[in-house]
mmCIF file of C-alpha atoms and ligand atoms in Angstrom:
data_model
loop_
_atom_site.group_PDB
_atom_site.id
_atom_site.type_symbol
_atom_site.label_atom_id
_atom_site.label_comp_id
_atom_site.label_asym_id
_atom_site.label_seq_id
_atom_site.Cartn_x
_atom_site.Cartn_y
_atom_site.Cartn_z
ATOM 1 C CA MET A 1 -7.293 -40.328 -2.889
ATOM 2 C CA ASP A 2 -6.893 -37.083 -4.058
ATOM 3 C CA ILE A 3 -5.811 -34.634 -1.695
ATOM 4 C CA ILE A 4 -5.820 -30.983 -1.655
ATOM 5 C CA VAL A 5 -4.086 -28.453 0.773
ATOM 6 C CA CYS A 6 -4.200 -25.186 0.997
ATOM 7 C CA VAL A 7 -1.638 -23.160 2.827
ATOM 8 C CA LYS A 8 -1.340 -19.522 3.329
ATOM 9 C CA GLN A 9 1.808 -17.916 3.619
ATOM 10 C CA VAL A 10 1.591 -16.347 7.016
ATOM 11 C CA PRO A 11 4.298 -13.268 8.818
ATOM 12 C CA ASP A 12 6.296 -15.382 11.673
ATOM 13 C CA THR A 13 4.667 -13.081 14.625
ATOM 14 C CA THR A 14 1.848 -13.162 16.375
ATOM 15 C CA GLU A 15 2.289 -9.644 16.936
ATOM 16 C CA VAL A 16 0.808 -8.336 13.406
ATOM 17 C CA LYS A 17 1.205 -4.446 13.606
ATOM 18 C CA ILE A 18 -1.594 -2.937 11.070
ATOM 19 C CA ASP A 19 -0.868 0.521 9.040
ATOM 20 C CA PRO A 20 -3.213 2.581 10.813
ATOM 21 C CA GLN A 21 -3.770 5.004 7.054
ATOM 22 C CA THR A 22 -4.005 1.977 5.543
ATOM 23 C CA ASN A 23 -5.739 -0.699 7.990
ATOM 24 C CA THR A 24 -4.016 -3.702 6.308
ATOM 25 C CA LEU A 25 -0.873 -5.631 7.667
ATOM 26 C CA ILE A 26 2.548 -4.660 7.578
ATOM 27 C CA ARG A 27 4.792 -6.808 5.877
ATOM 28 C CA GLN A 28 8.122 -5.742 5.224
ATOM 29 C CA GLY A 29 10.817 -6.717 7.622
ATOM 30 C CA VAL A 30 8.461 -9.808 9.121
ATOM 31 C CA PRO A 31 9.707 -12.850 8.010
ATOM 32 C CA SER A 32 7.268 -15.302 6.059
ATOM 33 C CA ILE A 33 6.055 -19.275 7.260
ATOM 34 C CA VAL A 34 3.363 -21.859 6.577
ATOM 35 C CA ASN A 35 0.733 -20.980 8.645
ATOM 36 C CA PRO A 36 0.746 -23.520 11.808
ATOM 37 C CA PHE A 37 -2.063 -25.010 11.817
ATOM 38 C CA ASP A 38 -2.019 -25.554 7.708
ATOM 39 C CA LYS A 39 1.845 -27.660 8.540
ATOM 40 C CA ASN A 40 -0.957 -29.942 10.516
ATOM 41 C CA ALA A 41 -2.902 -29.762 7.768
ATOM 42 C CA VAL A 42 -0.414 -31.330 5.231
ATOM 43 C CA GLU A 43 0.697 -33.777 7.658
ATOM 44 C CA GLU A 44 -2.738 -35.120 7.539
ATOM 45 C CA ALA A 45 -2.516 -35.289 4.022
ATOM 46 C CA LEU A 46 1.041 -37.630 4.573
ATOM 47 C CA ARG A 47 -0.389 -39.759 6.751
ATOM 48 C CA LEU A 48 -3.948 -40.480 4.299
ATOM 49 C CA LYS A 49 -1.942 -40.928 1.385
ATOM 50 C CA GLU A 50 0.898 -43.135 3.232
ATOM 51 C CA LYS A 51 -2.791 -44.826 4.424
ATOM 52 C CA HIS A 52 -4.714 -45.057 1.235
ATOM 53 C CA GLY A 53 -2.013 -43.674 -1.666
ATOM 54 C CA GLY A 54 -2.966 -41.471 -4.187
ATOM 55 C CA LYS A 55 -1.629 -37.816 -4.308
ATOM 56 C CA VAL A 56 -1.153 -34.733 -2.367
ATOM 57 C CA THR A 57 -1.522 -31.184 -4.211
ATOM 58 C CA VAL A 58 -1.045 -27.724 -1.989
ATOM 59 C CA ILE A 59 -2.243 -24.113 -3.413
ATOM 60 C CA SER A 60 -2.108 -21.051 -2.171
ATOM 61 C CA MET A 61 -3.173 -18.087 -2.993
ATOM 62 C CA GLY A 62 -0.524 -14.780 -2.331
ATOM 63 C CA PRO A 63 2.404 -13.173 -3.459
ATOM 64 C CA ALA A 64 5.957 -14.694 -5.452
ATOM 65 C CA GLN A 65 6.730 -15.307 -2.585
ATOM 66 C CA ALA A 66 4.649 -17.915 -1.566
ATOM 67 C CA LYS A 67 6.534 -19.829 -3.140
ATOM 68 C CA ASP A 68 8.790 -20.305 -0.227
ATOM 69 C CA SER A 69 5.815 -21.963 1.839
ATOM 70 C CA LEU A 70 5.063 -24.348 -1.315
ATOM 71 C CA LYS A 71 8.716 -25.645 -1.486
ATOM 72 C CA GLU A 72 8.713 -25.994 2.245
ATOM 73 C CA CYS A 73 5.612 -28.483 1.930
ATOM 74 C CA ILE A 74 7.261 -30.403 -1.339
ATOM 75 C CA ALA A 75 10.172 -30.629 1.112
ATOM 76 C CA LEU A 76 7.826 -32.547 3.284
ATOM 77 C CA GLY A 77 7.007 -35.295 0.843
ATOM 78 C CA VAL A 78 3.696 -33.348 -1.039
ATOM 79 C CA ASP A 79 3.517 -34.217 -4.642
ATOM 80 C CA GLU A 80 2.663 -31.299 -6.153
ATOM 81 C CA ALA A 81 2.005 -27.914 -5.801
ATOM 82 C CA ILE A 82 -0.138 -24.369 -7.370
ATOM 83 C CA LEU A 83 0.877 -20.272 -6.785
ATOM 84 C CA LEU A 84 -2.498 -18.376 -8.129
ATOM 85 C CA SER A 85 -0.352 -15.214 -8.049
ATOM 86 C CA ASP A 86 -1.668 -12.265 -9.590
ATOM 87 C CA ARG A 87 -2.910 -8.279 -8.623
ATOM 88 C CA ALA A 88 -5.836 -8.816 -9.869
ATOM 89 C CA PHE A 89 -5.811 -11.162 -6.814
ATOM 90 C CA GLY A 90 -4.452 -8.585 -4.423
ATOM 91 C CA GLY A 91 -6.765 -7.393 -1.347
ATOM 92 C CA ALA A 92 -8.792 -9.713 -0.593
ATOM 93 C CA ASP A 93 -11.127 -10.578 1.904
ATOM 94 C CA THR A 94 -11.913 -13.939 3.170
ATOM 95 C CA LEU A 95 -15.009 -14.278 0.838
ATOM 96 C CA ALA A 96 -12.754 -13.518 -2.350
ATOM 97 C CA THR A 97 -9.676 -15.954 -1.289
ATOM 98 C CA SER A 98 -12.051 -18.442 -1.311
ATOM 99 C CA ARG A 99 -14.136 -17.761 -4.736
ATOM 100 C CA THR A 100 -10.160 -17.944 -5.806
ATOM 101 C CA LEU A 101 -9.076 -21.047 -4.091
ATOM 102 C CA ALA A 102 -12.379 -23.011 -4.978
ATOM 103 C CA ALA A 103 -11.857 -21.634 -8.635
ATOM 104 C CA GLY A 104 -8.064 -22.606 -8.372
ATOM 105 C CA ILE A 105 -9.166 -26.403 -7.002
ATOM 106 C CA LYS A 106 -11.756 -26.560 -10.174
ATOM 107 C CA LYS A 107 -8.953 -26.014 -11.902
ATOM 108 C CA ILE A 108 -6.692 -29.017 -10.252
ATOM 109 C CA GLY A 109 -9.459 -31.331 -11.292
ATOM 110 C CA ASN A 110 -10.058 -34.571 -8.815
ATOM 111 C CA PHE A 111 -9.916 -34.445 -5.563
ATOM 112 C CA ASP A 112 -11.734 -36.149 -2.301
ATOM 113 C CA VAL A 113 -9.913 -34.198 0.530
ATOM 114 C CA ILE A 114 -9.662 -30.765 1.254
ATOM 115 C CA LEU A 115 -7.835 -29.957 3.998
ATOM 116 C CA CYS A 116 -7.316 -26.134 5.996
ATOM 117 C CA GLY A 117 -5.835 -25.106 9.009
ATOM 118 C CA LYS A 118 -8.378 -24.241 11.576
ATOM 119 C CA GLN A 119 -7.340 -20.745 10.709
ATOM 120 C CA ALA A 120 -4.596 -18.199 9.606
ATOM 121 C CA ILE A 121 -2.594 -16.382 12.614
ATOM 122 C CA ASP A 122 -2.822 -13.065 10.725
ATOM 123 C CA GLY A 123 -6.378 -12.948 9.789
ATOM 124 C CA ASP A 124 -7.633 -15.420 12.491
ATOM 125 C CA THR A 125 -11.462 -15.500 11.125
ATOM 126 C CA ALA A 126 -11.893 -19.376 10.050
ATOM 127 C CA GLN A 127 -13.206 -18.289 7.168
ATOM 128 C CA VAL A 128 -11.929 -18.959 4.318
ATOM 129 C CA GLY A 129 -12.213 -22.791 4.166
ATOM 130 C CA PRO A 130 -15.540 -23.618 5.367
ATOM 131 C CA GLU A 131 -16.149 -20.956 2.051
ATOM 132 C CA ILE A 132 -14.209 -23.279 -0.115
ATOM 133 C CA ALA A 133 -16.287 -26.390 1.230
ATOM 134 C CA GLU A 134 -19.607 -24.352 0.244
ATOM 135 C CA HIS A 135 -17.849 -22.709 -3.138
ATOM 136 C CA LEU A 136 -18.092 -26.424 -4.498
ATOM 137 C CA ASN A 137 -20.817 -27.721 -2.586
ATOM 138 C CA ILE A 138 -18.980 -30.254 -0.418
ATOM 139 C CA SER A 139 -19.114 -31.915 2.833
ATOM 140 C CA GLN A 140 -17.217 -29.879 5.369
ATOM 141 C CA ILE A 141 -16.123 -30.830 9.318
ATOM 142 C CA THR A 142 -13.953 -28.144 11.104
ATOM 143 C CA TYR A 143 -11.639 -27.806 14.127
ATOM 144 C CA VAL A 144 -11.329 -31.613 12.904
ATOM 145 C CA SER A 145 -8.806 -33.611 15.918
ATOM 146 C CA LYS A 146 -8.787 -37.069 14.692
ATOM 147 C CA LEU A 147 -9.407 -38.506 11.977
ATOM 148 C CA GLU A 148 -10.141 -41.463 9.402
ATOM 149 C CA ILE A 149 -11.372 -42.420 6.358
ATOM 150 C CA THR A 150 -12.488 -46.014 5.300
ATOM 151 C CA ASP A 151 -14.587 -47.130 2.266
ATOM 152 C CA GLY A 152 -15.686 -43.354 1.644
ATOM 153 C CA VAL A 153 -16.678 -42.805 4.809
ATOM 154 C CA VAL A 154 -15.051 -40.272 7.176
ATOM 155 C CA ARG A 155 -15.554 -39.818 10.927
ATOM 156 C CA ALA A 156 -14.334 -37.216 12.268
ATOM 157 C CA GLU A 157 -13.664 -35.796 15.544
ATOM 158 C CA ARG A 158 -14.779 -32.313 16.057
ATOM 159 C CA GLU A 159 -12.954 -30.545 19.237
ATOM 160 C CA HIS A 160 -15.097 -27.953 20.974
ATOM 161 C CA GLU A 161 -14.716 -25.961 24.546
ATOM 162 C CA GLU A 162 -16.492 -28.270 26.329
ATOM 163 C CA GLY A 163 -14.789 -31.766 24.934
ATOM 164 C CA TYR A 164 -15.963 -33.115 20.798
ATOM 165 C CA GLU A 165 -18.541 -34.063 18.596
ATOM 166 C CA VAL A 166 -18.201 -37.170 16.342
ATOM 167 C CA PHE A 167 -19.116 -36.383 13.162
ATOM 168 C CA GLU A 168 -19.882 -39.153 9.817
ATOM 169 C CA THR A 169 -20.110 -38.062 6.533
ATOM 170 C CA LYS A 170 -18.916 -38.865 2.870
ATOM 171 C CA LEU A 171 -15.822 -38.221 0.328
ATOM 172 C CA PRO A 172 -15.770 -35.323 -0.634
ATOM 173 C CA VAL A 173 -14.901 -33.542 1.771
ATOM 174 C CA LEU A 174 -13.252 -30.180 3.595
ATOM 175 C CA LEU A 175 -11.452 -30.653 6.778
ATOM 176 C CA SER A 176 -10.339 -27.686 9.282
ATOM 177 C CA VAL A 177 -7.895 -29.139 10.869
ATOM 178 C CA VAL A 178 -6.306 -28.529 14.563
ATOM 179 C CA LYS A 179 -2.848 -28.358 16.291
ATOM 180 C CA SER A 180 -3.620 -31.416 18.365
ATOM 181 C CA ILE A 181 -4.514 -33.675 15.054
ATOM 182 C CA ASN A 182 -1.044 -34.627 14.478
ATOM 183 C CA GLU A 183 2.702 -33.879 15.605
ATOM 184 C CA PRO A 184 4.306 -32.009 11.639
ATOM 185 C CA ARG A 185 7.219 -34.355 10.808
ATOM 186 C CA TYR A 186 10.637 -32.522 9.812
ATOM 187 C CA PRO A 187 12.004 -32.576 6.381
ATOM 188 C CA SER A 188 14.064 -34.962 4.797
ATOM 189 C CA ILE A 189 17.421 -33.333 3.117
ATOM 190 C CA LYS A 190 15.818 -36.070 -0.181
ATOM 191 C CA GLY A 191 12.631 -33.916 0.139
ATOM 192 C CA THR A 192 14.828 -30.418 0.345
ATOM 193 C CA MET A 193 17.060 -31.257 -2.149
ATOM 194 C CA LYS A 194 13.729 -32.202 -4.817
ATOM 195 C CA ALA A 195 11.381 -29.325 -3.395
ATOM 196 C CA ASN A 196 14.699 -27.098 -4.841
ATOM 197 C CA ARG A 197 14.653 -28.340 -7.766
ATOM 198 C CA LYS A 198 11.213 -27.891 -8.291
ATOM 199 C CA GLU A 199 8.958 -25.795 -10.281
ATOM 200 C CA ILE A 200 6.043 -24.083 -8.679
ATOM 201 C CA PRO A 201 3.268 -23.641 -12.000
ATOM 202 C CA VAL A 202 2.082 -19.908 -11.056
ATOM 203 C CA TRP A 203 -1.917 -19.595 -12.162
ATOM 204 C CA THR A 204 -3.022 -16.285 -12.782
ATOM 205 C CA ALA A 205 -6.809 -14.753 -12.515
ATOM 206 C CA ALA A 206 -6.542 -15.265 -16.683
ATOM 207 C CA ASP A 207 -5.490 -19.428 -15.701
ATOM 208 C CA VAL A 208 -8.853 -20.242 -13.744
ATOM 209 C CA ASP A 209 -12.642 -19.794 -14.119
ATOM 210 C CA VAL A 210 -13.622 -17.341 -12.357
ATOM 211 C CA ASN A 211 -15.679 -13.598 -12.387
ATOM 212 C CA PRO A 212 -13.506 -10.974 -12.390
ATOM 213 C CA GLU A 213 -16.154 -8.912 -10.716
ATOM 214 C CA HIS A 214 -16.034 -11.422 -7.686
ATOM 215 C CA ILE A 215 -12.066 -11.207 -6.958
ATOM 216 C CA GLY A 216 -9.138 -9.463 -5.449
ATOM 217 C CA LEU A 217 -10.555 -5.619 -3.802
ATOM 218 C CA LYS A 218 -13.018 -5.234 -6.523
ATOM 219 C CA GLY A 219 -14.519 -8.720 -4.974
ATOM 220 C CA SER A 220 -14.816 -7.855 -1.453
ATOM 221 C CA PRO A 221 -17.945 -6.636 0.218
ATOM 222 C CA THR A 222 -15.715 -6.785 3.653
ATOM 223 C CA GLN A 223 -14.885 -2.641 4.427
ATOM 224 C CA VAL A 224 -12.187 -2.114 6.807
ATOM 225 C CA ARG A 225 -13.335 1.177 8.438
ATOM 226 C CA ARG A 226 -10.808 1.133 11.441
ATOM 227 C CA ILE A 227 -8.475 -1.290 13.089
ATOM 228 C CA PHE A 228 -7.042 -0.444 16.319
ATOM 229 C CA THR A 229 -5.937 -1.919 20.105
ATOM 230 C CA PRO A 230 -8.689 -1.885 22.323
ATOM 231 C CA LYS A 231 -7.501 0.067 25.146
ATOM 232 C CA GLN A 232 -7.207 -2.184 28.369
ATOM 233 C CA ARG A 233 -10.483 -2.746 30.312
ATOM 234 C CA VAL A 234 -9.913 -1.492 34.499
ATOM 235 C CA GLN A 235 -9.923 -5.014 36.487
ATOM 236 C CA GLY A 236 -13.750 -5.553 38.262
ATOM 237 C CA GLU A 237 -13.908 -6.551 41.364
ATOM 238 C CA ILE A 238 -15.571 -9.979 42.931
ATOM 239 C CA ILE A 239 -17.490 -9.890 45.923
ATOM 240 C CA GLN A 240 -16.620 -12.503 48.264
ATOM 241 C CA GLU A 241 -18.606 -13.289 51.318
ATOM 242 C CA ASP A 242 -19.155 -16.326 53.450
ATOM 243 C CA ASN A 243 -23.068 -15.631 52.795
ATOM 244 C CA ALA A 244 -24.972 -15.357 49.707
ATOM 245 C CA HIS A 245 -26.931 -12.655 51.759
ATOM 246 C CA THR A 246 -23.903 -10.201 52.929
ATOM 247 C CA ALA A 247 -23.132 -10.589 49.164
ATOM 248 C CA VAL A 248 -26.271 -9.296 47.730
ATOM 249 C CA ASN A 249 -26.008 -6.759 49.701
ATOM 250 C CA ARG A 250 -22.799 -5.030 49.624
ATOM 251 C CA LEU A 251 -23.612 -5.588 45.658
ATOM 252 C CA LEU A 252 -26.733 -3.775 45.846
ATOM 253 C CA THR A 253 -24.790 -0.630 47.434
ATOM 254 C CA LYS A 254 -22.008 -0.740 45.410
ATOM 255 C CA LEU A 255 -24.739 -0.297 42.079
ATOM 256 C CA ASN A 256 -26.443 2.619 44.104
ATOM 257 C CA GLN A 257 -22.762 4.012 44.408
ATOM 258 C CA VAL A 258 -21.921 4.133 40.961
ATOM 259 C CA LYS A 259 -25.545 5.143 40.313
ATOM 260 C CA ILE A 260 -27.008 1.653 37.863
ATOM 261 C CA ILE A 261 -29.610 1.553 40.392
HETATM 262 C C1 FAD B 1 -11.177 -5.186 3.200
HETATM 263 C C2 FAD B 1 -9.913 -6.196 3.440
HETATM 264 C C3 FAD B 1 -8.462 -6.020 2.124
HETATM 265 C C4 FAD B 1 -7.750 -7.526 2.762
HETATM 266 N N1 FAD B 1 -6.320 -7.042 1.429
HETATM 267 C C5 FAD B 1 -5.642 -7.563 2.449
HETATM 268 C C6 FAD B 1 -4.226 -7.536 1.059
HETATM 269 O O1 FAD B 1 -3.786 -6.704 0.597
HETATM 270 N N2 FAD B 1 -3.403 -8.535 1.457
HETATM 271 C C7 FAD B 1 -2.956 -9.572 1.940
HETATM 272 O O2 FAD B 1 -2.539 -10.750 2.622
HETATM 273 N N3 FAD B 1 -4.632 -10.300 3.209
HETATM 274 C C8 FAD B 1 -5.612 -8.819 3.326
HETATM 275 N N4 FAD B 1 -6.761 -8.827 3.288
HETATM 276 C C9 FAD B 1 -6.537 -10.200 4.745
HETATM 277 C C10 FAD B 1 -7.325 -10.687 3.661
HETATM 278 O O3 FAD B 1 -8.875 -11.118 3.888
HETATM 279 C C11 FAD B 1 -6.896 -12.532 4.287
HETATM 280 O O4 FAD B 1 -5.986 -12.524 4.835
HETATM 281 C C12 FAD B 1 -7.981 -14.173 4.164
HETATM 282 O O5 FAD B 1 -8.834 -13.470 3.305
HETATM 283 C C13 FAD B 1 -7.571 -15.184 4.384
HETATM 284 O O6 FAD B 1 -8.065 -15.397 6.050
HETATM 285 P P1 FAD B 1 -7.804 -15.373 6.708
HETATM 286 O O7 FAD B 1 -6.289 -14.538 7.041
HETATM 287 O O8 FAD B 1 -8.446 -14.611 7.906
HETATM 288 O O9 FAD B 1 -7.543 -17.111 7.282
HETATM 289 P P2 FAD B 1 -8.427 -18.075 7.412
HETATM 290 O O10 FAD B 1 -9.727 -18.143 7.000
HETATM 291 O O11 FAD B 1 -8.331 -17.635 9.410
HETATM 292 O O12 FAD B 1 -8.101 -19.358 7.133
HETATM 293 C C14 FAD B 1 -8.340 -20.597 7.170
HETATM 294 C C15 FAD B 1 -7.838 -21.674 6.451
HETATM 295 O O13 FAD B 1 -7.978 -21.179 5.336
HETATM 296 C C16 FAD B 1 -6.939 -21.304 4.275
HETATM 297 N N5 FAD B 1 -6.537 -20.218 3.903
HETATM 298 C C17 FAD B 1 -6.175 -18.911 3.648
HETATM 299 N N6 FAD B 1 -6.182 -18.274 3.281
HETATM 300 C C18 FAD B 1 -5.164 -18.674 2.529
HETATM 301 C C19 FAD B 1 -4.395 -18.308 1.172
HETATM 302 N N7 FAD B 1 -4.971 -17.479 0.398
HETATM 303 N N8 FAD B 1 -3.509 -19.359 0.144
HETATM 304 C C20 FAD B 1 -4.145 -20.802 0.485
HETATM 305 N N9 FAD B 1 -4.853 -20.599 1.476
HETATM 306 C C21 FAD B 1 -5.253 -20.105 2.362
HETATM 307 C C22 FAD B 1 -5.585 -21.849 5.057
HETATM 308 O O14 FAD B 1 -6.132 -23.596 5.105
HETATM 309 C C23 FAD B 1 -6.131 -21.721 6.515
HETATM 310 O O15 FAD B 1 -5.170 -22.908 7.429
HETATM 311 C C24 FAD B 1 -7.853 -7.988 3.291
HETATM 312 C C25 FAD B 1 -8.454 -8.718 4.069
HETATM 313 C C26 FAD B 1 -9.513 -7.452 3.938
HETATM 314 C C27 FAD B 1 -11.223 -7.362 4.813
#
């Protein structure tokens, strides 16, 4: 089974700070990590490989320092890693990011399963995975909390607020995974040594089949006008009465006082 995992390097903080002038993330001084949900995706890929055989390849789009995150995945047992890195990819929104990753995946060639995290902890849109599936014209199941693949049929439990749904589809498939799917393993010493020696190929825009107008800032239809922390809302009041009639009367009086009715 050929498995590809999309791995994003993200700042190691949930307190992402925004530059008010440029409306972009301030990354200076913030250490980087593998997006936590992508670690679950890598773990699931390794488990699939252990069960079905095959190969696990991780791919990332990002600056040169994203190689560190890819090496971390090699240390966990991943076979190959590819970094898509080029100035032309910079400033990408989710659409341009997903186009670039889809082009990289096409260049890798064979794939049965593509795994993503449910979302990145910095961008938080959860759009990239589903968009990749659309570009590649394959099935997708998002928010997967349990996975089984037998004879080319994928059976996945998909988590939502009130429980889970069960979906079945055929390979090839893109799956985005949630934290509860597994407990990611730690790197072994042998794996870490292998990662230190591993050369990570870097593919630029010229190496993948993608329209230069469709990548980076140029290919990003999203325009960020302003990013700000909204003012905290004043807490509302809960009207609690033993009988509904009194509660409704109190509510009507309040609404009258603030001239809503
Ligand atoms: C106008 C605009 C400009 C932007 N400019 C920049 C910029 O200059 N620099 C910058 O870093 N960000 C920039 N961003 C943010 C960038 O769009 C997102 O970081 C990126 O598209 C991924 O979206 P997300 O973080 O919401 O990922 P999600 O959709 O939440 O991620 C879901 C999953 O997709 C996969 N994934 C997502 N991104 C990658 C990736 N890069 N490589 C591999 N797998 C991935 C992972 O498996 C991840 O778990 C910009 C956004 C906008 C709207």
